[in-house]
Amino acid sequence: MSKAHSHLVVLGAGPKACAIWTKHTALVEEGVKTAPISIIEKNRVAANWSGAHGYTDGVQYLVSPSEQDLGFPYSNEVFGADLTVRLTERMFKYSWQNFLLSVGGYPEWVAKDRPRAPHYQFRDYLEWVGRASKLEAIQNEITKISIDDKDQWSLSGAAATQTITASGLVVTGNGKPRRLSGQPDHHSRIWNGETFWAQRSALTNAKFARIAVIGSGETAAAIACSILDHVGESVVVELICKQYAYFTRAEVAKDLVYFSDPSHWQSLREGRRFSIMRRADRGVVSSTIKTRLEESELVEYTTAEAVQLKVTAQDEILLSLKYDGQVEEVPYQFVVVATGFDAMWFFELFDDAAKLRLFKHLLEQLTSEQTESLEAVIEGKATPERWLEHHTKPKVSRFLERAIERLIDTDLSLRHFSPALHLPMMSGLSQGPGFPNLNCLGLMAERILKSYLL
Ligand SMILES: Cc1cc2nc3c(=O)[nH]c(=O)nc-3n(C[C@H](O)[C@H](O)[C@H](O)COP(=O)(O)OP(=O)(O)OC[C@H]3O[C@@H](n4cnc5c(N)ncnc54)[C@H](O)[C@@H]3O)c2cc1C
């Protein structure tokens, strides 16, 4: 029996929303009765891939193959073999190959050995899908999420449109960049994975500068490469991460199988799952980027933990780096903090009543050991009110994130929480490492939509 079925709302119109929308369309065309869905977007479809809204300049390349499109992996895990065959036929309409056949470029793409798409082309694909599937997102920037007296989500925003209510909510998106302790909100020479692309032209005049790029993922690596395009020979680009760990997809191939087929994922112990996600997702870069960084005379690597940023009264940027139990303070002319994005970004949109409800729910689900750990970080008895009071502290918010990740159900929602809250970007640890990213968008959509069959 479906656990939520009156209306599903998806926050954000990126690839996840497009995958859910097209699979929903395919199910309806197959005569399968499903709850209606709405998509809310503050900018436009695929905004974060265009280069106009941060995160990329648009000309960076996908790391995952373009064929991992909205229907991928076209598996029959969720709806069984018969319906899957029919859904697959319908989803091929929205496939990467059909996009290229429609707009031109398919033979060239094959001739060039199926290269990865640049982000702007991925945006073109999603926009094309949007038009082909008549996706009309509700234009609004959601600023508040609450739970109404009918136990439904209630989303309201900046636009003067009506409040949107739904029995289920899917949150998408990267979220805001993670910050370092002491990092100012704005500084003309301190950037992050979202802001770097619009501000990097300031590097053109940099002479004899030492530039720190903190992070070990694809964003940090792409930023370091882009810096090389903008600076002269006198500059040093120092890549700082806790553990030097850039891998190409080929180097982690045996782990990548879990990304599109997570059927055995839960049989692995948590530590293994954690390590596969670290290595095969967050640390993976394209071979072109890896080679370029390794061959550049301007790039240096530092294995250390960046613990604190400080801007002095003379506007000097000092970064505290921890290594072997020591901390050293190092001056840099520019710093890019690319340590990842906050998957819990949506939580700050929750009003206090919704936050308290979530804390209460989590407290009921925690083991006594986990409750003790929580009490250690909030330094007192674990009550929803005390958790709310302390939730912005880094250790407490890390605890919250992990507690949610451990409780994600097969439909990618927070287990037993009502109204249904689907968090694909937090589903990696419990359900499979491909759900937060582009590795199994089709399966992600099916897992969620199965709870909305009428
Ligand atoms: C630069 C970059 C490259 C990446 N490359 C890959 C890759 O090659 N392979 C891979 O597997 N993963 C990749 N990822 C990671 C991950 O797959 C994507 O970040 C993620 O899947 C994006 O899809 P999405 O639909 O969740 O979100 P997004 O595409 O980020 O869409 C979220 C949407 O939500 C909207 N939004 C945000 N806040 C609000 C609000 N308050 N109200 C209304 N709308 C709002 C935004 O405008 C945006 O359009 C990459 C991430 C980044 C940042």
XYZ file of C-alpha atoms and ligand atoms in Angstrom:
507
model
C 0.000 0.000 0.000
C 1.314 3.425 -0.824
C 2.280 5.430 2.204
C 1.523 8.835 0.739
C -0.647 9.443 -2.251
C -2.482 12.694 -2.650
C 0.129 14.975 -4.207
C 3.899 14.920 -4.620
C 5.905 18.114 -4.886
C 9.533 18.247 -6.078
C 11.673 21.170 -4.948
C 14.039 22.167 -7.780
C 13.874 21.489 -11.542
C 17.249 19.840 -12.146
C 17.967 16.325 -13.452
C 16.252 14.603 -10.515
C 13.009 16.502 -11.067
C 13.187 15.818 -14.835
C 13.698 12.089 -14.160
C 10.712 11.949 -11.787
C 8.532 14.002 -14.128
C 9.261 11.902 -17.234
C 8.834 8.597 -15.376
C 5.532 9.894 -13.995
C 4.483 10.833 -17.548
C 5.439 7.354 -18.775
C 3.443 5.691 -15.974
C 0.367 7.809 -16.737
C 0.686 7.001 -20.461
C 0.778 3.327 -19.499
C -2.537 3.786 -17.682
C -1.000 3.439 -14.217
C -2.891 5.624 -11.738
C -0.544 7.877 -9.823
C -0.879 10.937 -7.605
C -0.293 14.238 -9.408
C 3.118 15.873 -9.120
C 4.296 19.483 -9.191
C 7.789 20.878 -9.570
C 8.849 24.182 -8.032
C 11.865 26.077 -9.381
C 13.280 29.472 -8.497
C 15.167 29.981 -11.782
C 14.545 27.693 -14.743
C 14.897 24.042 -15.711
C 18.534 22.875 -15.308
C 19.597 26.312 -14.044
C 22.575 24.964 -12.083
C 24.174 23.465 -15.210
C 24.121 26.566 -17.389
C 26.947 28.571 -15.878
C 24.600 31.481 -15.160
C 23.796 30.469 -11.576
C 27.110 29.365 -10.085
C 28.468 25.803 -9.495
C 30.010 25.665 -13.006
C 30.959 27.887 -15.929
C 28.932 25.582 -18.185
C 31.972 24.404 -20.181
C 33.160 21.886 -17.573
C 32.425 18.277 -18.476
C 30.253 15.676 -16.757
C 32.330 13.016 -15.027
C 29.639 10.407 -15.522
C 28.789 9.149 -19.022
C 26.089 11.094 -20.846
C 24.233 7.820 -21.501
C 23.487 7.714 -17.779
C 20.434 9.711 -18.711
C 17.044 10.267 -17.101
C 15.900 6.658 -17.582
C 19.162 4.952 -16.625
C 19.640 2.100 -15.641
C 16.263 1.042 -17.121
C 16.158 -1.793 -14.575
C 13.132 -3.849 -13.595
C 13.787 -3.726 -9.870
C 10.743 -1.612 -8.978
C 7.837 -2.250 -11.368
C 8.627 -5.793 -12.509
C 9.700 -7.061 -15.915
C 6.515 -6.454 -17.972
C 5.827 -2.864 -17.021
C 9.564 -2.078 -17.156
C 9.774 -3.120 -20.807
C 6.922 -0.770 -21.672
C 8.277 2.048 -19.492
C 11.699 1.654 -21.075
C 10.208 2.127 -24.544
C 8.532 5.305 -23.367
C 11.627 6.561 -21.539
C 13.803 6.097 -24.661
C 11.923 9.130 -25.983
C 13.813 11.137 -23.327
C 17.150 9.364 -23.697
C 20.479 11.041 -24.379
C 20.747 9.302 -27.747
C 17.294 10.484 -28.809
C 18.217 14.023 -27.778
C 21.251 13.932 -30.078
C 19.193 12.361 -32.861
C 16.636 15.157 -32.515
C 18.940 18.152 -32.294
C 21.766 16.732 -34.429
C 25.199 15.409 -33.577
C 24.525 11.712 -32.962
C 26.923 10.266 -35.628
C 29.686 12.694 -34.543
C 29.212 11.719 -30.905
C 29.614 8.034 -31.783
C 32.564 8.773 -34.076
C 34.336 10.614 -31.273
C 33.870 7.599 -28.994
C 30.922 9.000 -27.013
C 32.585 11.889 -25.147
C 31.181 13.242 -21.859
C 28.831 16.180 -22.293
C 29.854 19.661 -21.218
C 27.467 21.026 -18.599
C 25.816 23.485 -21.015
C 24.946 20.579 -23.334
C 23.560 18.617 -20.397
C 21.413 21.692 -19.674
C 20.286 21.690 -23.334
C 19.331 18.022 -22.947
C 17.252 18.693 -19.820
C 15.564 21.706 -21.435
C 14.771 19.602 -24.501
C 13.284 16.910 -22.222
C 11.292 19.604 -20.427
C 9.772 20.771 -23.707
C 9.151 17.228 -24.989
C 7.422 16.162 -21.771
C 5.539 19.461 -21.247
C 7.195 20.088 -17.920
C 5.934 23.335 -16.476
C 7.616 24.176 -13.220
C 5.915 26.486 -10.741
C 8.170 29.539 -10.624
C 8.873 30.379 -7.006
C 11.797 30.536 -4.614
C 10.683 28.582 -1.582
C 11.644 30.322 1.624
C 9.504 28.493 4.172
C 8.462 24.882 4.651
C 5.950 23.936 7.329
C 3.541 21.114 8.129
C -0.132 22.112 8.196
C -2.920 20.814 10.439
C -3.887 18.222 7.784
C -0.413 16.731 8.122
C 0.670 17.998 4.708
C 3.727 19.905 3.586
C 3.058 23.565 3.059
C 5.618 25.450 0.940
C 5.614 29.174 0.494
C 8.028 31.515 -1.141
C 9.094 34.821 -2.472
C 6.659 34.948 -5.409
C 3.168 36.090 -4.566
C 1.700 32.771 -5.691
C -0.394 30.601 -3.423
C 1.065 28.256 -0.829
C 1.674 24.789 -2.264
C 0.524 21.827 -0.192
C 1.470 18.203 -0.738
C 1.505 14.878 1.064
C 5.039 14.157 -0.112
C 8.078 16.337 -0.726
C 11.217 15.508 -2.728
C 14.149 17.803 -2.041
C 16.804 18.063 -4.788
C 19.941 20.109 -5.343
C 23.485 20.373 -4.089
C 22.796 22.868 -1.384
C 25.065 25.682 -0.307
C 28.833 25.152 -0.137
C 30.243 23.909 3.160
C 32.216 26.543 5.053
C 35.380 26.616 7.091
C 35.393 27.944 10.622
C 36.063 31.698 10.500
C 35.247 31.996 6.794
C 33.703 35.424 6.106
C 30.347 35.603 4.284
C 31.910 37.663 1.507
C 35.496 38.476 0.631
C 36.907 39.522 -2.738
C 39.648 36.815 -2.594
C 37.851 33.971 -0.766
C 35.518 31.891 -2.923
C 33.718 28.558 -2.880
C 32.427 25.893 -5.291
C 29.408 28.022 -6.131
C 30.937 31.519 -6.390
C 34.360 30.780 -7.927
C 33.137 30.626 -11.529
C 31.675 34.127 -11.591
C 34.638 35.713 -9.774
C 37.694 33.923 -11.156
C 38.512 36.715 -13.652
C 40.076 38.528 -10.650
C 42.931 36.003 -10.990
C 44.081 37.366 -14.326
C 46.199 40.054 -12.650
C 47.530 37.793 -9.883
C 51.348 37.890 -9.735
C 53.522 35.730 -7.474
C 50.368 34.627 -5.693
C 49.879 31.454 -3.675
C 46.347 30.176 -4.214
C 44.844 27.553 -1.920
C 42.166 25.208 -3.248
C 40.753 23.158 -0.385
C 38.938 19.916 -1.163
C 39.437 16.524 -2.724
C 36.436 16.208 -5.004
C 35.672 16.957 -8.599
C 34.679 20.552 -7.882
C 38.065 21.316 -6.288
C 39.919 19.636 -9.149
C 37.905 21.461 -11.840
C 38.501 24.774 -10.047
C 42.251 24.133 -9.849
C 42.305 23.437 -13.605
C 40.328 26.564 -14.328
C 42.787 28.608 -12.229
C 45.601 27.322 -14.467
C 43.720 28.824 -17.441
C 43.646 32.248 -15.797
C 47.074 32.742 -14.243
C 50.639 33.261 -15.413
C 53.771 31.266 -14.589
C 54.547 33.095 -11.319
C 51.588 31.612 -9.435
C 51.422 28.508 -7.223
C 48.173 26.567 -6.927
C 48.233 24.540 -3.723
C 45.693 21.726 -3.535
C 44.923 20.989 0.098
C 43.037 17.920 1.240
C 43.010 15.571 4.213
C 44.081 12.745 2.015
C 45.233 13.072 -1.571
C 42.588 11.026 -3.301
C 41.767 11.799 -6.918
C 40.687 8.782 -8.905
C 39.404 8.317 -12.432
C 36.279 6.239 -13.024
C 38.430 3.496 -14.543
C 40.437 3.243 -11.302
C 37.324 2.688 -9.198
C 35.421 0.617 -11.766
C 34.758 -2.334 -9.464
C 32.952 -0.099 -6.977
C 30.974 1.772 -9.632
C 28.666 -1.186 -10.146
C 26.896 -0.258 -6.894
C 26.060 3.155 -8.359
C 23.690 1.806 -10.970
C 22.797 -1.519 -9.321
C 22.478 -1.091 -5.562
C 20.736 -4.448 -5.004
C 23.607 -5.780 -2.843
C 24.501 -2.451 -1.255
C 22.830 -3.138 2.074
C 24.727 -6.385 2.530
C 27.961 -4.371 2.902
C 28.909 -3.177 6.372
C 28.495 0.554 6.949
C 32.237 1.266 6.960
C 32.625 -0.319 3.510
C 29.665 1.650 2.144
C 31.117 4.833 3.561
C 34.513 4.204 2.024
C 33.096 3.332 -1.418
C 31.145 6.594 -1.434
C 34.231 8.581 -0.459
C 36.491 6.963 -3.024
C 34.250 6.264 -5.985
C 32.003 9.314 -5.817
C 33.479 12.294 -4.031
C 37.081 11.633 -5.090
C 36.441 10.897 -8.772
C 37.651 13.300 -11.460
C 38.012 13.007 -15.225
C 41.292 11.598 -16.536
C 41.914 14.852 -18.457
C 41.721 16.901 -15.256
C 43.830 14.460 -13.265
C 46.589 14.408 -15.902
C 46.577 18.180 -16.304
C 46.984 18.764 -12.553
C 49.712 16.185 -12.217
C 51.681 17.524 -15.183
C 51.440 21.214 -14.274
C 54.583 22.807 -12.787
C 52.353 25.289 -10.939
C 50.416 22.732 -8.881
C 51.508 21.570 -5.420
C 49.753 19.101 -3.135
C 49.444 19.424 0.634
C 47.999 16.675 2.800
C 46.540 18.491 5.783
C 43.210 19.409 7.317
C 42.198 23.029 6.735
C 40.697 23.942 10.098
C 40.280 27.702 10.165
C 40.316 30.811 7.985
C 41.227 34.230 9.285
C 41.330 37.644 7.591
C 43.638 40.071 9.428
C 43.093 43.817 9.871
C 45.587 44.266 6.977
C 43.337 42.069 4.798
C 45.796 39.183 4.810
C 44.211 35.715 4.458
C 45.596 33.144 6.906
C 44.678 29.506 6.699
C 45.263 27.145 9.638
C 46.429 23.748 8.416
C 46.562 20.768 10.748
C 49.047 17.985 10.079
C 50.511 15.335 12.383
C 48.946 16.965 15.456
C 50.495 20.371 14.597
C 48.718 23.461 13.296
C 50.487 25.972 11.073
C 49.093 29.279 9.892
C 49.835 29.920 6.217
C 49.213 33.141 4.254
C 47.518 32.899 0.846
C 46.519 35.597 -1.617
C 43.430 33.674 -2.732
C 41.521 30.804 -1.126
C 38.841 28.592 -2.665
C 36.945 26.455 -0.163
C 35.626 23.534 -2.232
C 34.998 20.989 0.512
C 31.560 19.953 -0.710
C 27.979 21.059 -0.414
C 25.457 20.930 2.400
C 22.894 18.224 1.630
C 20.819 19.509 4.575
C 20.319 22.932 2.906
C 16.535 22.563 2.977
C 16.448 22.278 6.763
C 16.887 26.017 7.253
C 13.648 26.502 5.287
C 11.731 24.453 7.888
C 9.894 26.549 10.463
C 10.585 25.736 14.116
C 7.480 23.516 14.461
C 8.626 21.374 11.498
C 12.174 21.221 12.871
C 10.895 20.130 16.289
C 8.733 17.469 14.668
C 11.721 16.102 12.809
C 13.891 16.078 15.952
C 11.130 14.336 17.926
C 10.830 11.704 15.210
C 14.574 11.121 15.075
C 14.819 10.846 18.876
C 12.221 8.052 18.744
C 14.342 6.205 16.177
C 17.793 6.566 17.768
C 19.388 3.638 19.563
C 20.367 4.250 23.193
C 24.014 4.446 22.093
C 23.191 7.086 19.480
C 21.138 9.042 22.040
C 24.173 9.046 24.331
C 26.339 10.394 21.490
C 23.787 13.118 20.825
C 23.682 14.035 24.513
C 27.469 14.365 24.440
C 27.347 16.862 21.543
C 24.401 18.895 22.858
C 25.812 18.653 26.401
C 22.536 17.780 28.062
C 19.390 15.681 27.923
C 18.295 14.841 24.378
C 14.981 16.634 23.886
C 13.662 18.122 20.617
C 13.852 21.604 22.151
C 17.482 21.231 23.252
C 18.417 19.756 19.854
C 16.802 22.762 18.154
C 18.683 25.148 20.420
C 22.049 23.593 19.464
C 21.403 22.411 15.904
C 23.593 24.973 14.114
C 26.768 23.885 15.920
C 28.978 21.930 13.467
C 29.118 18.710 15.547
C 25.355 18.754 16.140
C 24.518 19.367 12.495
C 26.885 16.542 11.469
C 25.052 14.251 13.900
C 21.686 15.263 12.402
C 22.901 14.612 8.863
C 24.215 11.149 9.726
C 21.094 10.260 11.759
C 18.898 11.053 8.749
C 21.183 9.225 6.304
C 20.933 6.048 8.397
C 17.120 6.179 8.353
C 16.455 6.477 4.640
C 13.933 3.933 3.374
C 13.686 2.166 -0.013
C 11.547 4.991 -1.438
C 14.361 7.362 -0.406
C 12.174 8.942 2.285
C 12.889 9.379 5.962
C 11.575 6.144 7.505
C 8.115 6.441 9.170
C 8.117 10.235 9.003
C 4.844 11.862 8.031
C 4.344 13.749 5.750
C 6.708 11.883 3.445
C 10.103 13.533 3.027
C 12.179 12.102 0.152
C 15.859 12.970 0.284
C 17.675 11.317 -2.643
C 20.844 13.316 -1.964
C 21.011 11.788 1.532
C 20.170 8.242 0.402
C 23.656 7.078 -0.513
C 24.638 5.428 2.750
C 21.404 3.470 3.274
C 20.103 2.811 -0.242
C 22.922 3.107 -2.771
C 25.668 5.540 -3.753
C 24.059 6.432 -7.114
C 20.906 8.023 -5.686
C 22.432 11.397 -4.696
C 24.004 11.987 -8.137
C 23.401 11.226 -11.837
C 24.235 7.530 -11.730
C 20.745 6.001 -11.518
C 18.203 8.761 -12.104
C 15.665 6.306 -13.582
C 15.815 3.982 -10.585
C 15.651 6.946 -8.201
C 12.449 8.158 -9.887
C 10.848 4.693 -9.741
C 11.714 4.139 -6.079
C 10.008 7.425 -5.161
C 7.017 7.124 -7.490
C 6.161 3.606 -6.290
C 4.842 5.252 -3.106
C 2.475 7.406 -5.179
C 0.598 4.727 -7.127
C -3.117 5.074 -6.419
C 29.384 21.381 -11.026
C 28.853 20.008 -10.690
C 29.088 18.939 -11.550
C 28.597 17.670 -11.246
N 28.854 16.658 -12.125
C 28.358 15.445 -11.856
C 28.583 14.349 -12.772
O 29.251 14.494 -13.800
N 28.057 13.139 -12.464
C 27.326 12.943 -11.334
O 26.858 11.836 -11.122
N 27.120 13.947 -10.451
C 27.615 15.189 -10.676
N 27.397 16.203 -9.774
C 26.732 15.924 -8.492
C 25.230 15.695 -8.536
O 24.872 14.729 -9.464
C 24.415 16.895 -8.880
O 24.765 17.966 -8.070
C 22.947 16.638 -8.628
O 22.550 15.434 -9.093
C 22.161 17.718 -9.249
O 20.855 17.317 -9.602
P 19.603 17.794 -8.805
O 18.436 17.603 -9.680
O 19.576 17.186 -7.457
O 19.884 19.341 -8.505
P 20.194 20.638 -9.351
O 20.482 20.402 -10.785
O 21.195 21.388 -8.563
O 18.791 21.376 -9.277
C 18.288 21.954 -8.096
C 17.358 23.083 -8.507
O 16.746 23.595 -7.327
C 16.541 24.975 -7.505
N 16.368 25.546 -6.167
C 17.290 25.636 -5.192
N 16.763 26.231 -4.102
C 15.472 26.500 -4.397
C 14.404 27.118 -3.669
N 14.569 27.543 -2.423
N 13.202 27.250 -4.273
C 13.024 26.799 -5.543
N 14.001 26.229 -6.287
C 15.206 26.078 -5.717
C 17.816 25.422 -8.231
O 17.603 26.638 -8.932
C 18.090 24.243 -9.149
O 17.583 24.445 -10.449
C 27.867 17.469 -10.051
C 27.639 18.546 -9.194
C 28.117 19.803 -9.491
C 27.891 20.964 -8.558
